[in-house]
Amino acid sequence: MRRKYLITIFIIIGLAILWVPLVAAEEPVKVAILTDMSGPYAGITASNVEAAKMAIEDFGGMLLGKKIEFFYRDHHCKPDIANQRAKELYEREKVDIIIDVPNSAAGLAVSEQARLHKRLMISVGSGTTEHSGAKCHRYCFDWAYNDYMLATSVGLWGADNLGKKWYTITADYAWGHDLFKHFTAALRKKGGILLGNDNVALGTADFTPYLLKAKRAKPEVLVLLNSGKDGNNSTKQAVEFGLKKEMKIIHALLFVPSIRAVGPEIFADDYVAGAWYWKVDTPGAREFADRWLKKFGHRPNWMNPANYSATLQYLKAVKRAGTKDPEAVIKQLEGHTFRDLFANPGYIRPEDHMQVGKAYIFRAKRPEEIKEKDDCFEIVGTIPPEQAYMDPKKTGCRMGGF
Amino acid sequence: MSQYLITQFLNGLVLGSLYVLLSIGLSAIFGMLGIINFAHGALYMLGAYAAYTVVGVLSGNFLIAILVVPLAIGLIGALLETTLLRRLYRVVPLYNLLLTFGLMLAIQDAVRIGYGPEGEPFNIPSALLGAVNLGFTYYPKYRLFIFAITVLASIGLILFLEKTKLGSIIRAGTEDSDMVDALGIDIGKIFTLVFGIGAALAGLAGVLAAPVQNVAPAMGMSFLVDTFVVVVIGGMGSIIGSIIAGLIIGETLTIGVLIWPPMATTLIYVFMAIILLIRPRGLFGREKFHE
């Protein structure tokens, strides 16, 4: 009798021990988008929330037998808020991964939180090369692009196709300086010369003195290493002073909403690099763009499918690993080659965690060429990933362990 | 080289014109009402958006926008004064600062919600496109137009203040509003008028800047900071001071780029510091004025 009693206790204890991992596995996979929904990039990045939702939906919404949970937070484009939100997401909401995080300082802050919490982060929006460089670590991946890719691909292409005499106008902060470094390196590689550069404070209203200086130098290409409001202002004034009759303009970053906000006649025949366009021939891209149009009334920018891809590839990695344990998932992602509507193919380099793919060179269409309101670009060049991205041996990344 | 220098000099005048229009209002409002209007940049931005609404949405004429928009922004200003600012004249100035700062954020976000964060297209009206031959150099017509309108508006304002009865009441009001009130003049209405005029000038600057700048919700913010510098250099409450300091700052920013680009934006603050050391009340500031 007593013996039987003991056996029951053992069985109960045994079940209890077994039950603990069972309960742990019951925790659903939790995905979070942390992005700028009300700051300066909101017009481009706020919709990334919808892109991630679509990826979860397309994946089937279920993973490891549980419904995938989705979170999103607004960081207002401020690094301190991003840091706080990331902490809350990892600690209170216990999310498994944070995706996007535009603004390089914000991105680096969240990457540090990911390292401390031993949870994943995929940077899509922030362009700093540090993610796959000096500040790389096992828990952080960098998706879709970085500043090196933006600068080098259009830099190489521009030196070959537009001219080898350049003048640059650079936004005077870390991002602008970083771009300047990579742009001029690409120019040197092609044997071009830089006629001059001016660093201009953020938020400058009047670019005309700088533009006139550039005009006097008589370059073949004017490179505007700024974005958003500054990019729009400087381009508008370059047109006003007739610079575009004498030279071509290359932008560091340019999206359809900017073109529509300032007017396609202002940006006509300017050049920029990007990782995707809704008319690109990647299978599934057009369907995605059509769905997006139906849902939101406009075509997606390339940050949208990049976030879709990052979310989808993470979910697939969890499925392959059979667990959401970060170490197992990271090992599934490292060295993985995939095809989706964003990258065809995309490859996640194990050396520096950079997701590399083709880079595209766009030409902004003239008003009369635009048949559909969001069809503002023509793809004029493709740069293979080996040229668009830095050699992983030279990034300065020492990956380390978990 | 000289041609290049002259073009740059003209650019400085044009940029200075926008500062003049903004700082006259800011300075006059401070002179009369004793409040520092942080919402001034937002009114400037509203002016640009109103111009976009007239020209871009309702496809009206740009000249109509120049006439109608300042009036509309002036009315909005008058409305803000009668409904909100009026209640805070007798309390610590800090409350005024908080109110106008809050107004600025509210107006900016309202525009962001209404029109979106990206901004709106606005191009130079076709009649003013192209450059004009000044004999020694070609210069964009539209920029000369900005300068001309500013000169007209400034002369009109000075004549109004110097030659009309209402103008003399306003001038008396900036000297001693309590005394004007005691003489049986409704100083409250004068306050509303001054705030309205200041707002209208900010609106006008917004219309004029719309074709050469990016029409976006935050466009007033960076401009406002420079305008404060102009008001401090010119002397709080002085219209002549605003005009002269506005042009000086415009030139400093433009010519500074030729001499030493990294210092150009810093130069105006250096300049302000020097003025404050030599003449703490600014170039045309009066003694015992709001002190």
XYZ file of C-alpha atoms in Angstrom:
693
model
C 0.000 0.000 0.000
C 2.721 2.343 1.089
C 4.735 1.354 -1.977
C 1.853 2.175 -4.286
C 1.558 5.552 -2.602
C 5.239 6.294 -3.244
C 4.889 5.352 -6.905
C 2.017 7.774 -7.314
C 4.163 10.537 -5.768
C 7.021 9.695 -8.132
C 4.688 9.773 -11.094
C 3.328 13.126 -10.011
C 6.841 14.556 -9.508
C 7.903 13.091 -12.820
C 4.961 14.651 -14.587
C 5.643 17.959 -12.862
C 9.247 17.955 -14.104
C 8.100 17.062 -17.585
C 5.355 19.670 -17.403
C 7.717 22.606 -16.860
C 9.256 22.530 -20.344
C 5.819 21.770 -21.749
C 4.481 24.948 -20.152
C 7.491 26.904 -21.370
C 6.924 25.724 -24.904
C 3.357 26.926 -24.629
C 4.592 30.537 -24.657
C 3.718 31.939 -28.089
C 6.251 33.478 -30.447
C 6.184 37.245 -29.932
C 7.271 39.621 -32.687
C 7.592 43.387 -32.251
C 8.076 46.262 -34.669
C 9.748 49.287 -33.122
C 9.701 52.172 -35.549
C 9.145 55.867 -36.144
C 5.405 56.451 -36.360
C 5.202 60.172 -35.620
C 8.711 61.619 -36.123
C 10.493 62.803 -39.268
C 10.589 59.365 -40.978
C 6.996 58.457 -40.097
C 5.818 58.888 -43.678
C 8.146 56.079 -44.744
C 8.347 53.820 -41.702
C 4.961 53.886 -39.909
C 3.530 51.464 -42.490
C 6.203 48.875 -41.603
C 3.813 47.768 -38.859
C 1.360 46.712 -41.573
C 4.117 44.977 -43.527
C 5.026 42.820 -40.525
C 1.354 42.038 -39.902
C 1.030 40.867 -43.510
C 4.085 38.622 -43.114
C 2.591 36.974 -40.006
C -0.727 36.571 -41.799
C 0.925 35.040 -44.877
C 2.952 32.709 -42.679
C -0.333 31.363 -41.358
C -0.499 33.187 -38.054
C 0.397 30.028 -36.065
C 3.812 28.826 -34.935
C 4.835 26.005 -32.537
C 1.154 25.302 -32.093
C 0.322 28.776 -30.830
C -0.965 31.964 -32.322
C 1.889 34.381 -33.078
C 1.610 37.518 -30.959
C 2.393 40.870 -32.554
C 3.434 44.128 -30.873
C 4.363 47.520 -32.217
C 5.754 50.640 -30.579
C 6.532 54.183 -31.728
C 10.004 55.541 -30.868
C 9.371 59.037 -32.333
C 12.811 58.769 -33.975
C 14.448 59.388 -30.584
C 17.215 57.057 -29.341
C 16.312 57.423 -25.648
C 12.684 56.489 -26.276
C 13.787 53.605 -28.515
C 16.019 52.327 -25.722
C 13.175 52.510 -23.191
C 10.633 50.843 -25.486
C 13.084 48.057 -26.321
C 13.637 47.383 -22.612
C 9.896 47.272 -21.994
C 9.327 44.993 -24.984
C 12.006 42.509 -23.929
C 11.252 42.582 -20.194
C 7.549 43.213 -19.756
C 6.082 41.892 -23.003
C 8.791 39.228 -23.278
C 9.025 39.592 -27.061
C 11.376 37.262 -28.926
C 12.454 39.743 -31.552
C 12.404 43.468 -32.281
C 12.411 44.470 -35.944
C 13.094 47.712 -37.895
C 14.267 50.608 -35.603
C 15.094 53.412 -38.054
C 17.587 56.130 -36.962
C 21.078 54.732 -36.459
C 21.516 55.911 -32.859
C 18.171 54.324 -31.951
C 19.106 51.145 -33.827
C 22.406 50.820 -31.978
C 20.696 51.396 -28.609
C 18.197 48.619 -29.305
C 20.955 46.318 -30.555
C 22.652 46.776 -27.173
C 19.397 45.892 -25.378
C 19.126 42.780 -27.553
C 22.645 41.754 -26.526
C 21.915 42.334 -22.823
C 18.608 40.445 -22.907
C 19.983 37.699 -25.171
C 17.011 38.147 -27.498
C 16.988 38.860 -31.269
C 16.903 42.113 -33.163
C 16.753 42.660 -36.907
C 17.701 46.158 -37.957
C 15.944 47.194 -41.155
C 15.497 50.951 -40.953
C 18.778 52.081 -39.458
C 21.539 52.501 -41.995
C 24.651 52.487 -39.832
C 27.401 50.086 -40.869
C 28.188 49.512 -37.172
C 25.491 46.798 -36.940
C 27.598 44.614 -39.188
C 30.856 46.285 -38.176
C 32.474 47.218 -34.879
C 29.225 46.797 -32.877
C 28.130 43.468 -34.344
C 27.054 40.586 -32.064
C 25.255 37.280 -32.354
C 21.786 38.582 -31.464
C 21.632 41.389 -34.022
C 21.023 41.019 -37.776
C 21.068 43.788 -40.365
C 18.522 43.538 -43.161
C 18.061 45.057 -46.602
C 20.677 47.819 -46.744
C 23.221 49.937 -44.957
C 24.896 53.240 -45.744
C 27.821 51.506 -47.404
C 25.474 49.777 -49.854
C 23.505 52.974 -50.625
C 26.668 54.977 -51.247
C 28.808 52.372 -52.968
C 26.252 51.022 -55.439
C 25.100 54.375 -56.818
C 28.634 55.733 -56.419
C 30.173 53.071 -58.642
C 27.337 53.251 -61.116
C 27.292 57.047 -61.196
C 31.043 57.337 -61.792
C 30.688 54.993 -64.761
C 27.509 56.425 -66.255
C 27.099 60.044 -65.173
C 30.575 61.505 -64.933
C 33.704 61.447 -62.846
C 33.810 65.065 -61.601
C 31.752 65.375 -58.432
C 30.734 67.938 -55.881
C 29.121 66.853 -52.621
C 26.835 68.615 -50.149
C 26.778 66.682 -46.900
C 24.395 66.751 -43.937
C 26.646 67.695 -41.044
C 26.210 64.750 -38.683
C 27.401 61.170 -38.327
C 25.135 59.778 -41.059
C 26.206 62.342 -43.644
C 29.897 61.954 -42.812
C 29.623 58.178 -43.061
C 27.982 58.412 -46.478
C 30.601 60.900 -47.618
C 33.341 58.424 -46.737
C 31.761 55.605 -48.749
C 30.745 57.775 -51.714
C 34.215 59.230 -52.141
C 35.779 55.772 -51.756
C 33.586 54.505 -54.607
C 34.511 57.545 -56.700
C 38.241 57.001 -56.089
C 37.907 53.358 -57.039
C 36.643 54.507 -60.449
C 39.357 57.148 -60.818
C 37.053 60.143 -60.417
C 37.798 63.417 -58.662
C 35.965 65.317 -55.950
C 35.884 69.032 -56.787
C 34.608 70.080 -53.384
C 32.413 69.299 -50.404
C 30.400 71.382 -47.980
C 29.062 70.143 -44.683
C 25.702 71.809 -44.075
C 23.907 71.938 -40.726
C 20.723 69.900 -40.369
C 17.550 71.885 -40.972
C 19.229 74.604 -43.066
C 16.507 76.538 -44.861
C 18.613 78.165 -47.544
C 21.003 75.982 -49.533
C 21.618 78.547 -52.262
C 25.073 79.711 -51.113
C 26.300 76.093 -51.135
C 24.575 75.360 -54.423
C 26.139 78.376 -56.094
C 29.546 77.292 -54.844
C 28.879 73.876 -56.358
C 27.725 75.438 -59.620
C 30.942 77.449 -59.882
C 33.039 74.320 -59.472
C 31.384 72.923 -62.638
C 31.031 69.274 -61.617
C 29.335 66.648 -63.765
C 27.528 65.196 -60.759
C 26.187 66.877 -57.643
C 25.772 64.426 -54.759
C 23.279 65.423 -52.077
C 24.111 63.468 -48.931
C 21.018 64.476 -47.021
C 17.438 63.314 -46.773
C 13.906 64.320 -45.884
C 13.322 68.047 -45.495
C 16.941 68.982 -46.260
C 16.984 66.801 -49.354
C 13.770 68.373 -50.602
C 14.918 71.934 -49.897
C 18.303 71.548 -51.527
C 16.881 69.881 -54.639
C 14.150 72.490 -55.022
C 16.708 75.278 -54.853
C 19.128 73.461 -57.180
C 16.385 73.412 -59.799
C 15.619 77.084 -59.162
C 19.225 78.098 -59.825
C 19.459 75.986 -62.942
C 22.033 73.495 -61.643
C 20.208 70.606 -63.227
C 20.787 72.004 -66.696
C 24.524 71.596 -66.139
C 24.869 68.482 -63.977
C 23.168 65.328 -62.747
C 22.079 64.910 -59.132
C 22.606 61.770 -57.059
C 20.719 61.429 -53.781
C 21.769 59.396 -50.767
C 18.176 58.474 -50.019
C 14.976 59.256 -51.883
C 11.490 57.796 -51.615
C 8.318 58.173 -53.614
C 6.525 60.198 -50.883
C 9.282 62.838 -51.089
C 8.905 63.027 -54.851
C 5.159 63.364 -54.501
C 5.536 65.942 -51.724
C 7.854 68.220 -53.675
C 6.772 67.385 -57.203
C 8.202 64.977 -59.793
C 9.422 67.855 -62.001
C 11.869 68.808 -59.214
C 13.410 65.338 -58.906
C 13.172 64.419 -62.601
C 16.251 62.503 -63.848
C 17.906 62.334 -60.421
C 19.524 59.085 -59.297
C 19.442 57.052 -56.094
C 20.090 53.508 -54.931
C 17.601 51.235 -53.190
C 17.053 47.622 -52.241
C 13.698 47.087 -53.934
C 11.046 48.730 -56.059
C 7.479 47.644 -56.560
C 8.102 47.086 -60.269
C 11.174 44.905 -59.685
C 11.016 41.472 -61.387
C 11.315 39.469 -58.140
C 8.512 36.859 -58.013
C 5.748 37.980 -55.680
C 6.833 41.636 -55.606
C 4.091 42.849 -57.893
C 1.392 40.870 -56.068
C 2.587 42.385 -52.807
C 2.473 45.869 -54.327
C -1.057 45.237 -55.635
C -2.273 44.034 -52.231
C -0.655 47.070 -50.628
C -2.322 49.408 -53.093
C -5.710 47.828 -52.445
C -5.277 48.093 -48.680
C -3.670 51.525 -48.294
C -4.265 53.355 -51.567
C -0.597 53.662 -52.503
C 2.352 51.469 -53.496
C 4.823 50.261 -50.834
C 8.254 51.857 -50.429
C 11.227 49.481 -50.185
C 11.337 49.595 -46.377
C 7.929 47.871 -46.318
C 8.819 44.605 -48.088
C 12.162 44.635 -46.247
C 10.268 44.485 -42.953
C 7.949 41.871 -44.413
C 10.956 39.795 -45.395
C 12.707 40.185 -42.022
C 9.562 39.093 -40.170
C 8.866 36.184 -42.500
C 12.431 34.849 -42.485
C 12.521 35.007 -38.689
C 9.293 33.000 -38.423
C 10.618 30.462 -40.916
C 13.843 30.129 -38.935
C 11.854 29.421 -35.752
C 9.897 26.791 -37.641
C 13.073 25.141 -38.929
C 14.598 25.205 -35.450
C 11.406 23.807 -33.906
C 11.891 26.146 -30.965
C 12.012 29.863 -30.359
C 15.192 29.512 -28.299
C 17.327 32.451 -29.526
C 20.558 30.452 -29.969
C 18.840 27.807 -32.084
C 17.054 30.409 -34.211
C 20.232 32.445 -34.750
C 22.040 29.319 -35.952
C 19.193 28.760 -38.425
C 19.514 32.296 -39.765
C 23.312 32.386 -40.080
C 24.457 31.422 -43.549
C 20.894 30.913 -44.726
C 19.939 31.607 -48.329
C 16.318 32.432 -49.053
C 14.013 33.705 -51.745
C 11.019 35.873 -51.015
C 9.270 38.827 -52.592
C 11.965 41.154 -51.263
C 15.244 39.378 -51.938
C 15.869 37.009 -54.811
C 18.073 35.548 -53.552
C 18.918 36.928 -50.140
C 21.849 35.589 -48.133
C 22.527 36.123 -44.435
C 26.287 36.325 -44.028
C 27.435 34.419 -40.943
C 30.595 36.544 -40.638
C 28.845 39.865 -39.950
C 25.076 39.045 -39.911
C 24.444 41.278 -42.924
C 21.581 40.173 -45.140
C 22.845 40.867 -48.624
C 21.067 41.002 -51.950
C 21.091 42.936 -55.188
C 21.125 46.725 -55.083
C 19.184 48.704 -57.656
C 19.898 52.070 -59.231
C 16.810 54.188 -59.826
C 16.239 57.168 -62.039
C 13.409 59.490 -60.980
C 10.923 59.751 -63.834
C 9.932 62.984 -65.518
C 6.307 64.075 -64.935
C 5.239 63.056 -68.447
C 6.627 59.531 -67.970
C 4.593 58.880 -64.841
C 1.556 56.831 -65.810
C 0.549 55.748 -62.301
C 0.923 58.185 -59.413
C 3.388 56.024 -57.439
C 5.431 54.922 -60.447
C 8.114 57.538 -59.911
C 11.241 55.464 -60.611
C 12.787 53.556 -63.462
C 15.345 50.855 -62.650
C 18.447 51.720 -64.658
C 21.044 49.483 -63.069
C 21.617 46.443 -60.873
C 24.649 45.979 -58.646
C 25.512 42.440 -57.484
C 25.771 41.931 -53.703
C 29.539 41.311 -53.800
C 30.027 44.851 -55.097
C 27.232 46.566 -53.200
C 28.337 45.327 -49.785
C 31.652 45.567 -48.010
C 33.875 42.503 -47.976
C 32.918 40.776 -44.671
C 36.623 40.442 -43.827
C 36.969 44.228 -43.840
C 33.910 45.268 -41.832
C 35.765 45.140 -38.518
C 33.157 42.775 -37.078
C 34.261 40.186 -34.554
C 31.173 38.112 -34.055
C 31.983 36.358 -30.750
C 29.803 33.831 -28.961
C 26.391 33.879 -27.346
C 34.131 86.251 -59.315
C 32.369 89.571 -58.738
C 29.278 88.258 -60.505
C 29.284 85.303 -58.179
C 29.684 87.556 -55.138
C 26.792 89.775 -56.227
C 24.542 86.740 -56.687
C 25.444 85.547 -53.225
C 24.806 89.026 -51.858
C 21.347 89.073 -53.450
C 20.667 85.647 -51.954
C 21.501 87.073 -48.565
C 19.021 89.905 -49.100
C 16.278 87.467 -50.092
C 16.870 85.192 -47.125
C 17.062 88.304 -44.963
C 13.683 89.436 -46.341
C 11.974 86.402 -44.899
C 13.660 87.047 -41.554
C 12.499 90.661 -41.701
C 8.859 89.728 -42.252
C 8.942 87.185 -39.437
C 10.889 89.257 -36.960
C 8.828 92.448 -37.368
C 5.786 90.560 -36.100
C 7.688 88.785 -33.363
C 9.299 92.014 -32.243
C 6.099 94.109 -32.376
C 4.162 91.497 -30.410
C 6.872 91.475 -27.793
C 7.045 95.271 -27.762
C 3.359 95.770 -27.200
C 2.088 92.658 -25.458
C 5.293 91.725 -23.670
C 5.024 88.087 -24.735
C 7.482 85.947 -26.630
C 5.430 84.236 -29.284
C 6.743 80.731 -29.870
C 3.779 80.027 -32.131
C 5.144 82.522 -34.671
C 6.959 79.819 -36.631
C 3.789 77.758 -36.698
C 1.865 80.721 -38.131
C 4.546 81.015 -40.813
C 4.079 77.317 -41.602
C 0.280 77.803 -41.661
C 0.833 80.578 -44.197
C 2.699 78.190 -46.485
C 0.010 75.521 -46.121
C -2.744 78.064 -46.699
C -0.959 79.121 -49.896
C -0.751 75.461 -50.911
C -4.474 75.100 -50.237
C -5.306 78.141 -52.358
C -2.957 77.333 -55.241
C -2.534 73.548 -55.093
C -5.947 72.354 -53.921
C -8.338 75.077 -55.102
C -6.072 75.883 -58.110
C -6.263 79.589 -57.437
C -3.784 82.214 -58.515
C -0.587 82.806 -56.542
C -1.349 86.532 -56.342
C -4.690 85.729 -54.726
C -2.799 83.656 -52.175
C -0.508 86.589 -51.412
C -3.515 88.800 -50.714
C -5.836 86.335 -48.998
C -3.503 84.201 -46.909
C -1.987 86.978 -44.745
C -5.542 88.165 -44.025
C -6.607 84.676 -43.016
C -3.541 84.083 -40.854
C -4.014 87.556 -39.362
C -7.573 86.619 -38.403
C -6.379 83.355 -36.876
C -3.809 85.358 -34.913
C -6.452 87.813 -33.715
C -8.634 84.895 -32.685
C -5.793 83.299 -30.715
C -5.163 86.605 -28.966
C -8.770 87.237 -27.951
C -9.514 83.678 -26.868
C -6.266 82.511 -25.278
C -3.389 84.956 -24.870
C -5.537 87.749 -23.443
C -6.143 85.737 -20.281
C -2.477 85.603 -19.398
C -1.235 89.210 -19.686
C -1.323 89.836 -15.950
C 0.459 86.687 -14.819
C 4.112 85.630 -14.806
C 5.562 85.652 -18.390
C 6.378 81.956 -18.034
C 2.709 81.124 -18.619
C 2.743 82.967 -21.918
C 5.801 81.010 -22.966
C 4.133 77.725 -22.105
C 0.945 78.698 -23.890
C 2.574 79.817 -27.123
C 4.927 76.826 -27.071
C 1.936 74.529 -26.639
C 0.113 76.335 -29.433
C 3.073 75.771 -31.717
C 3.042 72.025 -31.064
C -0.739 71.846 -31.426
C -0.767 73.718 -34.744
C 2.109 71.610 -36.080
C 0.434 68.353 -35.176
C -2.932 69.502 -36.505
C -1.288 70.198 -39.875
C 0.548 66.862 -39.700
C -2.743 65.054 -39.164
C -4.571 67.083 -41.801
C -1.967 67.114 -44.564
C 0.428 64.307 -43.606
C 4.023 64.486 -42.384
C 5.722 64.509 -45.795
C 4.887 67.986 -46.980
C 3.225 69.281 -50.133
C 4.482 70.251 -53.584
C 4.644 73.953 -54.316
C 6.423 75.389 -57.268
C 7.286 78.871 -58.401
C 4.273 80.351 -60.235
C 4.881 80.228 -63.983
C 4.682 84.019 -64.381
C 7.652 84.404 -62.052
C 9.722 81.502 -63.397
C 13.103 82.030 -64.954
C 15.811 84.589 -64.445
C 15.995 88.262 -65.163
C 19.026 90.082 -66.558
C 20.183 92.711 -64.086
C 22.923 93.947 -66.396
C 25.749 92.410 -64.420
C 24.193 89.043 -63.607
C 21.160 86.829 -64.118
C 19.016 86.372 -61.067
C 15.827 84.294 -60.475
C 12.746 86.484 -60.927
C 10.933 84.934 -58.031
C 13.679 85.794 -55.550
C 13.577 89.438 -56.598
C 9.822 89.265 -56.145
C 10.255 88.110 -52.523
C 12.538 91.061 -51.898
C 10.172 93.541 -53.581
C 7.140 92.362 -51.612
C 9.122 92.614 -48.376
C 10.193 96.166 -49.168
C 6.572 97.095 -49.971
C 5.242 95.474 -46.807
C 7.892 97.157 -44.649
C 7.312 100.605 -46.143
C 3.549 100.157 -45.828
C 3.888 99.183 -42.195
C 6.197 102.079 -41.338
C 3.872 104.559 -43.075
C 0.916 103.090 -41.222
C 2.652 103.483 -37.876
C 4.039 106.951 -38.556
C 1.294 108.644 -40.537
C -2.041 107.330 -39.277
C -3.874 107.973 -36.015
C -4.192 104.258 -35.321
C -0.474 103.964 -35.907
C 0.288 106.627 -33.374
C -1.946 104.879 -30.822
C -0.013 101.665 -31.401
C 3.278 103.482 -30.969
C 1.991 105.102 -27.788
C 0.814 101.685 -26.624
C 4.283 100.190 -26.942
C 5.638 103.044 -24.793
C 3.096 102.835 -22.023
C -0.035 100.757 -22.529
C -1.501 101.603 -19.121
C -1.409 105.307 -19.919
C -3.082 104.775 -23.293
C -5.751 102.733 -21.534
C -6.238 105.535 -18.978
C -6.757 108.024 -21.811
C -9.917 106.218 -22.768
C -8.641 104.095 -25.662
C -9.627 100.433 -25.689
C -6.125 98.995 -25.470
C -7.496 95.442 -25.711
C -8.543 96.026 -29.317
C -5.107 97.489 -30.093
C -3.465 94.372 -28.663
C -5.613 92.198 -30.913
C -4.735 94.336 -33.916
C -0.997 94.156 -33.249
C -1.063 90.397 -32.779
C -3.138 90.095 -35.935
C -0.675 92.195 -37.962
C 2.253 90.183 -36.621
C 0.504 86.940 -37.555
C -0.380 88.310 -40.998
C 3.272 89.144 -41.681
C 4.293 85.643 -40.599
C 1.626 84.302 -42.959
C 2.990 86.465 -45.776
C 6.506 85.141 -45.143
C 5.058 81.629 -45.320
C 3.409 82.270 -48.690
C 6.579 83.788 -50.108
C 8.786 80.971 -48.804
C 6.501 78.167 -50.039
C 7.881 78.049 -53.620
C 11.541 78.041 -52.570
C 11.331 75.831 -49.513
C 9.882 72.526 -48.526
C 6.292 72.995 -47.383
C 6.232 70.664 -44.376
C 4.840 70.764 -40.820
C 8.224 71.433 -39.195
C 9.325 74.190 -41.595
C 8.770 76.960 -39.028
C 10.839 75.428 -36.259
C 14.378 76.021 -37.501
C 13.411 79.377 -38.955
C 12.024 80.567 -35.636
C 15.328 80.088 -33.829
C 17.137 82.330 -36.323
C 14.319 84.856 -36.094
C 14.805 85.121 -32.341
C 18.441 85.933 -33.012
C 17.304 88.676 -35.409
C 14.951 90.169 -32.817
C 17.636 90.130 -30.130
C 20.189 91.805 -32.419
C 17.705 94.352 -33.748
C 16.419 95.230 -30.309
C 13.212 93.928 -28.777
C 10.220 95.909 -29.984
C 11.996 97.881 -32.699
C 10.722 97.554 -36.260
C 13.654 99.356 -37.887
C 15.898 97.118 -35.783
C 14.146 94.009 -37.127
C 14.535 95.149 -40.718
C 18.221 95.928 -40.415
C 19.084 92.903 -38.273
C 17.063 90.621 -40.569
C 19.093 91.682 -43.581
C 22.361 91.453 -41.623
C 21.596 87.886 -40.537
C 20.595 86.918 -44.070
C 23.919 88.231 -45.363
C 25.905 86.691 -42.517
C 24.498 83.249 -43.263
C 25.109 83.570 -46.993
C 28.476 85.323 -47.116
C 29.671 83.241 -44.154
C 29.445 80.183 -46.379
C 31.918 81.730 -48.811
C 34.437 82.541 -46.141
C 34.297 79.588 -43.800
C 31.383 77.169 -44.409
C 31.555 75.192 -41.140
C 31.253 78.452 -39.201
C 28.416 80.022 -41.225
C 25.582 78.950 -38.952
C 27.560 79.577 -35.802
C 28.516 83.046 -36.981
C 25.079 84.527 -36.318
C 25.284 83.450 -32.671
C 28.783 84.870 -32.367
C 27.432 88.068 -33.849
C 24.552 88.064 -31.380
C 26.950 87.551 -28.463
C 29.090 90.494 -29.590
C 26.042 92.762 -29.957
C 24.820 91.749 -26.505
C 28.202 92.617 -25.045
C 28.406 96.058 -26.689
C 24.716 96.948 -26.742
C 22.794 94.685 -24.374
C 19.462 96.024 -25.663
C 20.262 95.255 -29.298
C 21.031 97.706 -32.085
C 17.824 99.748 -31.776
C 16.529 98.663 -28.384
C 15.381 101.393 -26.048
C 16.330 101.843 -22.419
C 13.930 100.823 -19.640
C 11.904 98.809 -22.135
C 10.292 95.754 -20.512
C 13.112 95.633 -18.014
